[in-house]
Tab-separated table of C-alpha atoms and ligand atoms in Angstrom:
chain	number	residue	atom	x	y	z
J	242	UNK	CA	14.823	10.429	27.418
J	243	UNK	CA	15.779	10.756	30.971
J	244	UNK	CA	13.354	10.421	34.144
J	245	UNK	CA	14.792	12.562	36.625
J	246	UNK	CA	12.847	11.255	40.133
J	247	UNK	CA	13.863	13.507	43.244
J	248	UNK	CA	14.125	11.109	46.350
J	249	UNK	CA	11.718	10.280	49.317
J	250	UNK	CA	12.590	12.287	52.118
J	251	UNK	CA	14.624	9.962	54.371
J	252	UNK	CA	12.740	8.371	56.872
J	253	UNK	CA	12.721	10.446	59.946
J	254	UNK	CA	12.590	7.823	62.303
J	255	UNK	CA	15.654	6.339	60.770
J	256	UNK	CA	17.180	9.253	59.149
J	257	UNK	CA	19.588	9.613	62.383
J	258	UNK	CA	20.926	6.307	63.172
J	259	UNK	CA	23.737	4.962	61.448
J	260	UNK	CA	23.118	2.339	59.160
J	261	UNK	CA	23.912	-1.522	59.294
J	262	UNK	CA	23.568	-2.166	55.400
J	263	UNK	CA	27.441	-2.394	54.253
J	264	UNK	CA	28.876	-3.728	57.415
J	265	UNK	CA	31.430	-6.829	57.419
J	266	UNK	CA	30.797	-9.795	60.112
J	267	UNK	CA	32.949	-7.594	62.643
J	268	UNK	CA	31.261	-4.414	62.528
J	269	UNK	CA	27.842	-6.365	62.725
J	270	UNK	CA	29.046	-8.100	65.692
J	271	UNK	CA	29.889	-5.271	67.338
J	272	UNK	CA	26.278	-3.377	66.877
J	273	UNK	CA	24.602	-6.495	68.077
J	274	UNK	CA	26.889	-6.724	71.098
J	275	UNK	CA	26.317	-2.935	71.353
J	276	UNK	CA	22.343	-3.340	72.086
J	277	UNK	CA	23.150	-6.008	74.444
J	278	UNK	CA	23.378	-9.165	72.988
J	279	UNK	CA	25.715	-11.459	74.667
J	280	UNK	CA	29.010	-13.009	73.586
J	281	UNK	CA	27.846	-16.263	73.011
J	282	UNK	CA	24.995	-15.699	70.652
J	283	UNK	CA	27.275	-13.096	68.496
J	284	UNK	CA	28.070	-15.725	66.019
J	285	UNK	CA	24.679	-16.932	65.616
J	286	UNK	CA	23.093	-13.228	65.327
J	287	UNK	CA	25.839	-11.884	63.159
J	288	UNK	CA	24.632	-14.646	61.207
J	289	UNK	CA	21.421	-14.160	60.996
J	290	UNK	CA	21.781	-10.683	60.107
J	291	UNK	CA	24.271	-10.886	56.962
J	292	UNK	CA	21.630	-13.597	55.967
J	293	UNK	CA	18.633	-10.931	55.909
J	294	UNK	CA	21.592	-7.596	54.528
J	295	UNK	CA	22.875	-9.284	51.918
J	296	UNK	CA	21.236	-12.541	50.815
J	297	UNK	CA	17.870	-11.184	50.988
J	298	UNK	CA	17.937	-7.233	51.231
J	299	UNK	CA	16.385	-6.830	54.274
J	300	UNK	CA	15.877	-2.553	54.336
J	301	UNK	CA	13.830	-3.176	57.565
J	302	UNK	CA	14.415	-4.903	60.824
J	303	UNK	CA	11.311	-5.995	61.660
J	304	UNK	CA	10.920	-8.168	58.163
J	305	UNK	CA	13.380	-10.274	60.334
J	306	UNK	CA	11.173	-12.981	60.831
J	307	UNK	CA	13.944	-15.571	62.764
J	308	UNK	CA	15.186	-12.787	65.039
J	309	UNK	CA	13.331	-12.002	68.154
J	310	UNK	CA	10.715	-9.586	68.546
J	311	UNK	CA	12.964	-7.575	71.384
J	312	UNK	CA	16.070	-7.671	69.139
J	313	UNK	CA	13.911	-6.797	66.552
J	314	UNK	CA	13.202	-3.526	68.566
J	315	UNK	CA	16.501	-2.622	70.271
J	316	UNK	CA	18.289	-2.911	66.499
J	317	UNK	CA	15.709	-0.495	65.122
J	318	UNK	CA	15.950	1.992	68.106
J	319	UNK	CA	19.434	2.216	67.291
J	320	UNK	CA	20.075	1.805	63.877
J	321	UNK	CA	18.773	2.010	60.514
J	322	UNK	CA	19.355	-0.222	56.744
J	323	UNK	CA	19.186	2.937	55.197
J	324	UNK	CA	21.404	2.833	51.709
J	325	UNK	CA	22.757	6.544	50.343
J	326	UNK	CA	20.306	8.578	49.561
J	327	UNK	CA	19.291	9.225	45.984
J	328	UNK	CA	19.222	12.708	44.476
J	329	UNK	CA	18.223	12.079	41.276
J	330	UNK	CA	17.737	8.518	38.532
J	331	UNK	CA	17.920	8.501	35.349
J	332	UNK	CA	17.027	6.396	32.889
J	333	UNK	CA	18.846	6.387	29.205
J	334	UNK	CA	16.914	5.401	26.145
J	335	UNK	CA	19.146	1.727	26.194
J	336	UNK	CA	18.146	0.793	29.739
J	337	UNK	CA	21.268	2.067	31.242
J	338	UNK	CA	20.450	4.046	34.654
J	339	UNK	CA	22.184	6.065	36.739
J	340	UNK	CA	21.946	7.130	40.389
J	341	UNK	CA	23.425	10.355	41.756
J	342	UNK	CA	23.742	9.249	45.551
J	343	UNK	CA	24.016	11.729	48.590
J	344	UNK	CA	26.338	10.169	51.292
J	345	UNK	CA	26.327	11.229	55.120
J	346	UNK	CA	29.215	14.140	55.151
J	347	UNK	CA	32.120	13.184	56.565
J	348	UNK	CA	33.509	15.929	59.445
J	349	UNK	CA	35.836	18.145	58.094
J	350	UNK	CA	33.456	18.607	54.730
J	351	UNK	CA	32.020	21.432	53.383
J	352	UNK	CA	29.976	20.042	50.603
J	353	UNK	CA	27.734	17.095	51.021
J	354	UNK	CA	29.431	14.800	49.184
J	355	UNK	CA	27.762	12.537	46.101
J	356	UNK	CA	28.765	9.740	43.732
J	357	UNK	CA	27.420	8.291	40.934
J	358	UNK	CA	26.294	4.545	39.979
J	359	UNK	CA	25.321	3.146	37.122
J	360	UNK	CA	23.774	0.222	36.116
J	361	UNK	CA	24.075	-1.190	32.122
J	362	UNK	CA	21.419	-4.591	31.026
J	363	UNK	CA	22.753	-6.010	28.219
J	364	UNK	CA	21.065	-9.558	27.029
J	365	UNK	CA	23.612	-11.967	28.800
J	366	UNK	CA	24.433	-10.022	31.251
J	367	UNK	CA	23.996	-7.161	33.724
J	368	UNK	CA	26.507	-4.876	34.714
J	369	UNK	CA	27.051	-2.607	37.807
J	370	UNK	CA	29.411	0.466	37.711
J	371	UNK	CA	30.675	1.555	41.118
J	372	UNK	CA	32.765	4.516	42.594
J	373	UNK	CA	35.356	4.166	44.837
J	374	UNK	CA	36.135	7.670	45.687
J	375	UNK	CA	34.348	11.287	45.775
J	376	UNK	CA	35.963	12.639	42.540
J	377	UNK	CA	39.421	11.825	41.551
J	378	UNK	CA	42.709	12.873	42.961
J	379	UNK	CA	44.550	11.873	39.188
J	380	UNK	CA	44.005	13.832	36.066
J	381	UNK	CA	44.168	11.880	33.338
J	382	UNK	CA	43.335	14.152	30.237
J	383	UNK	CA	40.080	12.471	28.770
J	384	UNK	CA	38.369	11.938	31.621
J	385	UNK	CA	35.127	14.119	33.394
J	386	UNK	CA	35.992	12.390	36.463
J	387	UNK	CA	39.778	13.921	36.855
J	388	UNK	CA	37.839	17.248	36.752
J	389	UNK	CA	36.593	16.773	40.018
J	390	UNK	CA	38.936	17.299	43.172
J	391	UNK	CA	39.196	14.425	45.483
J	392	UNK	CA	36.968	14.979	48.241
J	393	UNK	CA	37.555	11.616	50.174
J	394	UNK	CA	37.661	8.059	50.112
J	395	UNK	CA	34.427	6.141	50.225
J	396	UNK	CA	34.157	3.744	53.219
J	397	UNK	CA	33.317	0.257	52.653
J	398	UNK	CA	29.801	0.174	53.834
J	399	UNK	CA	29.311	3.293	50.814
J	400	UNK	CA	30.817	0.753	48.591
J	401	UNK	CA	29.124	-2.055	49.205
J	402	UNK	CA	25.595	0.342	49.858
J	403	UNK	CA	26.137	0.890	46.210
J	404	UNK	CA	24.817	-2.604	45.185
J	405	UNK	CA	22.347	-3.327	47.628
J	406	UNK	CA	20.659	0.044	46.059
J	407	UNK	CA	20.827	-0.813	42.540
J	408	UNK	CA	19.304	-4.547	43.470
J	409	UNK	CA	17.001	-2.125	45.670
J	410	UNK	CA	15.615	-0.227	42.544
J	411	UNK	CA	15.762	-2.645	39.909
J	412	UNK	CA	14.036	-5.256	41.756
J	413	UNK	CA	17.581	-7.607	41.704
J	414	UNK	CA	16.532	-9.423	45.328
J	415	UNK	CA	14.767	-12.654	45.684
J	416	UNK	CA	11.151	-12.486	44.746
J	417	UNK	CA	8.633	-11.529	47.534
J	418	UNK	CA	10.989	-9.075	49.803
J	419	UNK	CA	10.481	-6.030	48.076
J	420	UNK	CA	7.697	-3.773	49.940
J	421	UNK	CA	7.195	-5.688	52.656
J	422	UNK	CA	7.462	-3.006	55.724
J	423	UNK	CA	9.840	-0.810	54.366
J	424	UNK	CA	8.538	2.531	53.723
J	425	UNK	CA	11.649	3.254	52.230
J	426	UNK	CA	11.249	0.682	49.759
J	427	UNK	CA	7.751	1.019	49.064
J	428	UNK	CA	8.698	5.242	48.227
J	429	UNK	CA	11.249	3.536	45.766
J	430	UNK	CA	8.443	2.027	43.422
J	431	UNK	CA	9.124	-1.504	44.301
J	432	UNK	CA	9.684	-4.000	41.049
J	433	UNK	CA	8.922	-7.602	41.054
J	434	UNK	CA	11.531	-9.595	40.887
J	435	UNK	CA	11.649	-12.701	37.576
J	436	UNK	CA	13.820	-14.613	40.202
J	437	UNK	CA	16.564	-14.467	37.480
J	438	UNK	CA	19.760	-12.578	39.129
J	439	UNK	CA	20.096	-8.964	37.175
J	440	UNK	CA	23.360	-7.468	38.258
J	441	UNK	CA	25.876	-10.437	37.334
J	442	UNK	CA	29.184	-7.920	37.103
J	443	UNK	CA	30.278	-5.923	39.120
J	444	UNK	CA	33.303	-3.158	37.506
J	445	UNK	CA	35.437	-0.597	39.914
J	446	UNK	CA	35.122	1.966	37.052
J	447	UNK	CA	33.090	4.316	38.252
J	448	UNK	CA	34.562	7.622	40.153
J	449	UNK	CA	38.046	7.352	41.788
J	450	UNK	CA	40.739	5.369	41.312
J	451	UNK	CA	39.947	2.355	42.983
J	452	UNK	CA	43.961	1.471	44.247
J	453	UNK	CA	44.313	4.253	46.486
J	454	UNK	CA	41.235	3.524	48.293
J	455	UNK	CA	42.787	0.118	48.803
J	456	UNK	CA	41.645	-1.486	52.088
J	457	UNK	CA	38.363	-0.356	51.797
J	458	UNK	CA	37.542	-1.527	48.673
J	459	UNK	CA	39.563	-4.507	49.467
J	460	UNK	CA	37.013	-5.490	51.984
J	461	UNK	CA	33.889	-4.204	50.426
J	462	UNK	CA	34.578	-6.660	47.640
J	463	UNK	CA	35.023	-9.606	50.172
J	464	UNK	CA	31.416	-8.974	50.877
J	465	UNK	CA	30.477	-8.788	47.979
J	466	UNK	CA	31.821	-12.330	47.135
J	467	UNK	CA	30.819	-13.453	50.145
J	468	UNK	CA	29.104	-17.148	49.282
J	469	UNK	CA	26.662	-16.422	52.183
J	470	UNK	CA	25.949	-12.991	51.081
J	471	UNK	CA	25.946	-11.388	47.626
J	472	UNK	CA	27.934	-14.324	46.264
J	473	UNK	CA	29.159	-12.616	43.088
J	474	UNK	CA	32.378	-14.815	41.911
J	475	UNK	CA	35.573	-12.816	42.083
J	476	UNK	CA	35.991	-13.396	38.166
J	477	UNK	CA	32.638	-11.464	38.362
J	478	UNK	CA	34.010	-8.390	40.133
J	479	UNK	CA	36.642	-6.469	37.638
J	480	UNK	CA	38.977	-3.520	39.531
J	481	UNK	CA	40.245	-0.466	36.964
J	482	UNK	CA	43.480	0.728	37.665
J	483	UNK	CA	45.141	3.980	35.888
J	484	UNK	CA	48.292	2.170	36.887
J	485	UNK	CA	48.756	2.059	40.359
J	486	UNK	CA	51.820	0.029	40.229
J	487	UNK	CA	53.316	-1.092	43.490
J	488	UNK	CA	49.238	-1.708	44.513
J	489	UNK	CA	48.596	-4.179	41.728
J	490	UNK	CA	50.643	-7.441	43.243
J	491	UNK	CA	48.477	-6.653	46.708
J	492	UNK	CA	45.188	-6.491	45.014
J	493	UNK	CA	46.159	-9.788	43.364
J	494	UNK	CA	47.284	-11.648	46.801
J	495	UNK	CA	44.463	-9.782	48.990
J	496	UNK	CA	41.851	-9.821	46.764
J	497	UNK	CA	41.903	-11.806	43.706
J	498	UNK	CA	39.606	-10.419	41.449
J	499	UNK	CA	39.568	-9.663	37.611
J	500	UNK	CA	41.901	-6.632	36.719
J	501	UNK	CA	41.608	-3.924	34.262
J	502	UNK	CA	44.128	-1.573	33.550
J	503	UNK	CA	43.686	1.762	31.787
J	504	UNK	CA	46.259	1.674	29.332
J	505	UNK	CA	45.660	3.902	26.695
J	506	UNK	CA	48.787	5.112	25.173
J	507	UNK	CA	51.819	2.825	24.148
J	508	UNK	CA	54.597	5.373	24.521
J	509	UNK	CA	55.580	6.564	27.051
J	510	UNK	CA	55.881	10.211	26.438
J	511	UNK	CA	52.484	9.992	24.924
J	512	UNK	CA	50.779	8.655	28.228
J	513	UNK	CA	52.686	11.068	30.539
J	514	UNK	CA	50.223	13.481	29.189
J	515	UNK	CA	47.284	11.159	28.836
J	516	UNK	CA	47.468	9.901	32.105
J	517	UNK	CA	49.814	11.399	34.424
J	518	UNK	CA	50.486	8.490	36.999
J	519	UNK	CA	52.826	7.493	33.977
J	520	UNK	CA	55.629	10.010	34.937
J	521	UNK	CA	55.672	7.870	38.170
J	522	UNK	CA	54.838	4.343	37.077
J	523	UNK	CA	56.258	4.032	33.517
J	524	UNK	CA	54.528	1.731	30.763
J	525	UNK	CA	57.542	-1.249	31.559
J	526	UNK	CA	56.687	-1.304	35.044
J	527	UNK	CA	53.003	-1.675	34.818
J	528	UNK	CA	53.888	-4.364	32.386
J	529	UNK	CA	56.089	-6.129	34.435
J	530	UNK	CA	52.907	-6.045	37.433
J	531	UNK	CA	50.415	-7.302	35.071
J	532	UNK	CA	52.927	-10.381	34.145
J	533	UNK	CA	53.225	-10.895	37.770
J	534	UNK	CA	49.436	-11.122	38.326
J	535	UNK	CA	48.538	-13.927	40.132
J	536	UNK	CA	46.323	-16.642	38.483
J	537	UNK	CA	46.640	-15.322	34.641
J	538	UNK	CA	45.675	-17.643	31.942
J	539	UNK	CA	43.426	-18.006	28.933
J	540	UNK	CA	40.796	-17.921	30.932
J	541	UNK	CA	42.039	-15.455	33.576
J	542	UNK	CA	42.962	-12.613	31.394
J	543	UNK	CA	43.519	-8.988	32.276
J	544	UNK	CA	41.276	-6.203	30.065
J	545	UNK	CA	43.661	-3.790	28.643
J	546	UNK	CA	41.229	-0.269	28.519
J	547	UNK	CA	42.305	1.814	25.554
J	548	UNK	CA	40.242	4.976	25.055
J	549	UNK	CA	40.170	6.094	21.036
J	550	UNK	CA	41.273	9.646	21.005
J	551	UNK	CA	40.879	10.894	17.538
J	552	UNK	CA	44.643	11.397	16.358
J	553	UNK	CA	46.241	11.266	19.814
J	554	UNK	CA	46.693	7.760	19.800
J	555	UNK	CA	44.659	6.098	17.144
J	556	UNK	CA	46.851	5.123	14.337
J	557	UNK	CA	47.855	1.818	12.376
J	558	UNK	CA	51.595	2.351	13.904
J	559	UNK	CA	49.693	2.350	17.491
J	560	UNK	CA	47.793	-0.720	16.901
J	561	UNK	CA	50.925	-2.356	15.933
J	562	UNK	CA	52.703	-1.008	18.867
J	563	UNK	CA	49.873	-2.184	21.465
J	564	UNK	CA	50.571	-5.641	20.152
J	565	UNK	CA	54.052	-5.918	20.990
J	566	UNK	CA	53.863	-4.130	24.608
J	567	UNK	CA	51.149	-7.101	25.393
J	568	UNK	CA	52.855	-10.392	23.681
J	569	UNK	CA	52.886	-13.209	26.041
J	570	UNK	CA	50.226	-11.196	28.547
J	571	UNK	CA	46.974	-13.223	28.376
J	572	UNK	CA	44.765	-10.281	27.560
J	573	UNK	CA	41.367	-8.243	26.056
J	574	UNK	CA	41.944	-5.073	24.505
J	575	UNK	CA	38.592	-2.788	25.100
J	576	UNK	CA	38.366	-0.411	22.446
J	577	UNK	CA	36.254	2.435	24.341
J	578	UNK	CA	35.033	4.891	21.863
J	579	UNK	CA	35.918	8.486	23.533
J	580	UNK	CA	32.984	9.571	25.464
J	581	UNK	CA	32.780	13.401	24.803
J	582	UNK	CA	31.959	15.848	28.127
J	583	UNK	CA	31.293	19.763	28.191
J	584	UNK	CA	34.809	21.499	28.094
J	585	UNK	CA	37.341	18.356	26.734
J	586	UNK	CA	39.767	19.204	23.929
J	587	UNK	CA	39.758	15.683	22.905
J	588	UNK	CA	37.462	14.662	19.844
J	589	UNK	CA	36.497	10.475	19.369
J	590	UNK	CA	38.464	8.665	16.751
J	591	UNK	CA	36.422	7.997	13.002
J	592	UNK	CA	34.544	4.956	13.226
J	593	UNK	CA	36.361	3.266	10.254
J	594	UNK	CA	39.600	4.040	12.098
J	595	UNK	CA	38.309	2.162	15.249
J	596	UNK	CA	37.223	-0.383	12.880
J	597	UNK	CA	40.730	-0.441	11.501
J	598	UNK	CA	43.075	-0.429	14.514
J	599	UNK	CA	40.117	-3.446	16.253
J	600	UNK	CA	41.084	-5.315	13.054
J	601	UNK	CA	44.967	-5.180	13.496
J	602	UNK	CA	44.781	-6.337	17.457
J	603	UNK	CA	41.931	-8.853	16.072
J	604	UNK	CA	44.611	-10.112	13.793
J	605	UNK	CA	46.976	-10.522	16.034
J	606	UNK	CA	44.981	-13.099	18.315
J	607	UNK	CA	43.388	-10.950	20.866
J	608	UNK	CA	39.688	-10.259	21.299
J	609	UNK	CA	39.082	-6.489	21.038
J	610	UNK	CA	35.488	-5.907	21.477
J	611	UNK	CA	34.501	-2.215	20.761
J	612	UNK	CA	32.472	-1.239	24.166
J	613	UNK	CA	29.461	0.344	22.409
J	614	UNK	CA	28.913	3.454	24.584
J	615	UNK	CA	25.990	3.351	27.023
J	616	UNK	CA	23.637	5.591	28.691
J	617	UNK	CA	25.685	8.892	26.793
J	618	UNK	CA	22.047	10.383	26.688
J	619	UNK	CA	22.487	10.624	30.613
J	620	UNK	CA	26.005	11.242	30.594
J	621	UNK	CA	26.706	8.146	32.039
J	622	UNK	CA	28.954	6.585	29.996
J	623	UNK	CA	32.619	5.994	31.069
J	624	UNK	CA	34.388	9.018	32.079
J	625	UNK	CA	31.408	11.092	32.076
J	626	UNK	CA	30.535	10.489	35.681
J	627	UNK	CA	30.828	13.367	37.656
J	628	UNK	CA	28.917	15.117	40.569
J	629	UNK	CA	28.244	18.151	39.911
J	630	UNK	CA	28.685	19.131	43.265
J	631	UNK	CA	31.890	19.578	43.022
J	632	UNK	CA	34.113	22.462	41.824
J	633	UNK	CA	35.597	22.367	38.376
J	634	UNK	CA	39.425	22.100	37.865
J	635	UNK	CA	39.048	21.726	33.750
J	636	UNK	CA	40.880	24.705	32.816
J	637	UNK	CA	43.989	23.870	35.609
J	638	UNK	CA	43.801	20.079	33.781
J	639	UNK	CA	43.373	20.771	30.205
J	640	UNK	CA	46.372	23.181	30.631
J	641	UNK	CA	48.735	20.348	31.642
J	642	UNK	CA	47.534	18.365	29.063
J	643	UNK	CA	48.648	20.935	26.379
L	1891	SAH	N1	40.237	5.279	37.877
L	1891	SAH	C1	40.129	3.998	37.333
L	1891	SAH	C2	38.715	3.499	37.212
L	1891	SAH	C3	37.661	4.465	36.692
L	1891	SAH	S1	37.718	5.018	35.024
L	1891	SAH	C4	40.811	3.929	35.996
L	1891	SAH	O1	41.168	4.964	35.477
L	1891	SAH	O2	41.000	2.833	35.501
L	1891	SAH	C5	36.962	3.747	34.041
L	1891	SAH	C6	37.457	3.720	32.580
L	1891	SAH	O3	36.853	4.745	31.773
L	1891	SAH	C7	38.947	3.933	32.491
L	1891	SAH	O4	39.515	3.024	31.579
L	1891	SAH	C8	39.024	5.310	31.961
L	1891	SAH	O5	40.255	5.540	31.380
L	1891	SAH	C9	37.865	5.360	31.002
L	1891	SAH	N2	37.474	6.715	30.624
L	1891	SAH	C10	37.660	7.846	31.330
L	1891	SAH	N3	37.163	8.906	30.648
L	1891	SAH	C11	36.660	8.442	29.494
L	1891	SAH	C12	35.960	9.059	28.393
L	1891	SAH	N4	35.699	10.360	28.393
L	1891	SAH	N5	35.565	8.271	27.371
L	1891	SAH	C13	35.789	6.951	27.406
L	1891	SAH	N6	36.407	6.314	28.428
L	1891	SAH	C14	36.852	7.041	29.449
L	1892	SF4	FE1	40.776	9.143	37.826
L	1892	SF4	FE2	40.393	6.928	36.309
L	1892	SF4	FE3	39.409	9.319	35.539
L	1892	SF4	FE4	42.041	8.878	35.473
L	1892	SF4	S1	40.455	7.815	34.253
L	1892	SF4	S2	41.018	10.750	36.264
L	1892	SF4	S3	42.311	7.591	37.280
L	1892	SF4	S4	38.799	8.174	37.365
């Protein structure tokens, strides 16, 4: 059962003025200084303001309670806390919930662009799905995603605007902020929050491939784990990677957080077709990177994605294989069960064969949890996220694939 909820109409006071929520300490600075505050209270103001963004989810100036009433005024005059706007939530029969999200066009677009989110409870934990680009500029041959041309990188403050919506709608800020003063907020149903933290994880898996939007997402997620902020730990925040090779040691020195890499084939000629960043950046190389990773161990171990694709890359001989391209590689193996999408060629693997090939990694010494498949009722399991928006290149993809 989905709930499909059409938006509020953006605030029209607001709807202009560009928006604060997303912004690093620099930016900030330089809107405050903008609306005439002087140099020597930047620090302090800048301050104050991440303080209301990101530890408390401030969507209105005036709930700014330490910041003067004339500040209060000349930021709201000139700019807004507006997130991206939502088109349309769903809701999947397992909790899982998805938000297609309408970002500002950039200038030389024809299409207003939109990305998906999507947010999965599970009993420990909660985890929060996030695109890094407007479609995909790879192709990799299972995936809705790679169906969708590339349409631009997202900008931090998109990135981070992400999160602050999903705490936004499932009531994921400290208790007593949601409502107060925002109309925004108050149009968004407003849900008390238990005071226990909802979104705990936070995975670059959603649209794009998160690598070649580098410095951008780069410095969303140092908001994100800012301690004064969001404070999500960096072995919190996981990036997916198709394989961007000469990327990976950066991310590691720049960034530090958990790393993922979608592996799914063990030969090489098999992922050339699967995914296509392979003829450029074969399997040894990506190998060698993820050795190189800085700050591997037991407990620092990078998630090897492996997508079952029902006799592409399923059998015993593969299992065994996947084992020996990993040994001495502190790693997961996530068995993803092939998410199905209108128009694929692919078909998922036979649950006993799943079963099988988890029990030969298992065997071997590495966890391999099957990721049960969430939210398909809403398409919004992995590789099903796509805006449809967007034209479709399926035929020109499936084509190579063959
Ligand atoms: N571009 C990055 C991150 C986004 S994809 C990357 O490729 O890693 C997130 C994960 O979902 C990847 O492991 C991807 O291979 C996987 N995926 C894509 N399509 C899928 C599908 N139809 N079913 C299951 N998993 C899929
Ligand atoms: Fe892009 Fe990742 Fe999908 Fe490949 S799996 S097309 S890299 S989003």
């Amino acid at each position: 059962m989905s709930h499909p909820q059409d938006s509020s109409t953006p605030d029209p006071a607001t709807a202009a003025k560009p928006s604060l929520a997303g912004l690093d300490r620099g930016r900030l600075g330089a809107a405050l200084s903008a609306v005439g505050v002087p140099q020597v209270q930047l620090k302090m103001r800048t301050a104050q303001l991440w303080s209301w963004i990101y530890a408390r989810g401030a969507t209105s100036f005036y709930e700014m309670s330490d910041v003067s009433k004339e500040l209060r005024a000349g930021l709201a005059a000139a700019y807004s806390l507006n997130r991206p706007e939502i088109v349309r939530e769903q809701i999947s029969q397992d909790g899982t919930r998805k938000w297609l999200l309408r970002l500002a066009r950039g200038g030389d677009e024809v299409r207003q662009p939109e990305i998906e989110t999507v947010y999965i409870p599970e009993i420990d934990r909660g985890t929060l799905c996030i695109s890094s680009q407007i479609g995909c500029t790879l192709t990799c041959s299972f995936c809705h995603t790679g169906t969708q041309r590339l349409v631009r990188n997202l900008e931090m403050a998109e990135i981070v605007g992400q999160i602050l919506l999903a705490r936004d709608r499932i009531g994921d800020w400290p208790a007593g902020r949601i409502g107060e003063s925002s109309p925004r907020a108050e149009a968004a149903a407003p849900v008390r929050s238990t005071g226990e933290r909802k979104i705990t994880n936070v995975v670059l898996m959603g649209m794009g491939e998160p690598l070649y939007n580098f410095n951008n997402v780069r410095d969303a997620m140092a908001i994100v784990a800012d301690g004064d902020g969001l404070a999500l730990s960096k072995r919190r925040i996981t990036l997916s990677t198709s394989g961007v090779v000469p990327e990976i040691p950066r991310w590691g020195e720049e960034a530090g957080t958990m790393l993922a890499i979608s592996l799914h084939a063990v030969r090489d000629d098999l992922r050339d077709k699967l995914v296509p960043i392979n003829r450029k950046y074969p399997i040894a190389e990506l190998m060698a990177a993820c050795r190189a990773y800085p700050g591997l161990s037991n407990a620092r171990r990078i998630t090897f994605e492996y997508v079952m694709l029902k006799d592409v890359n399923d059998s015993v001989a593969d299992a065994k294989a996947l084992i020996k391209l990993l040994a001495g590689i502190p790693a997961k193996i996530n068995l993803i069960p092939f998410n199905p999408w209108p128009g694929t060629t692919h078909a998922a693997s036979e649950w006993e064969q799943i079963e099988r090939f988890a029990e030969i990694v298992n065997r071997a010494g590495y966890a391999s949890p099957v990721r049960t498949p969430r939210g398909r009722d809403i398409m919004a399991a992995c590789g099903q996220l796509r805006s449809e928006s967007i034209k479709l290149r399926a035929r020109e993809r499936q084509a190579a694939f063959r």
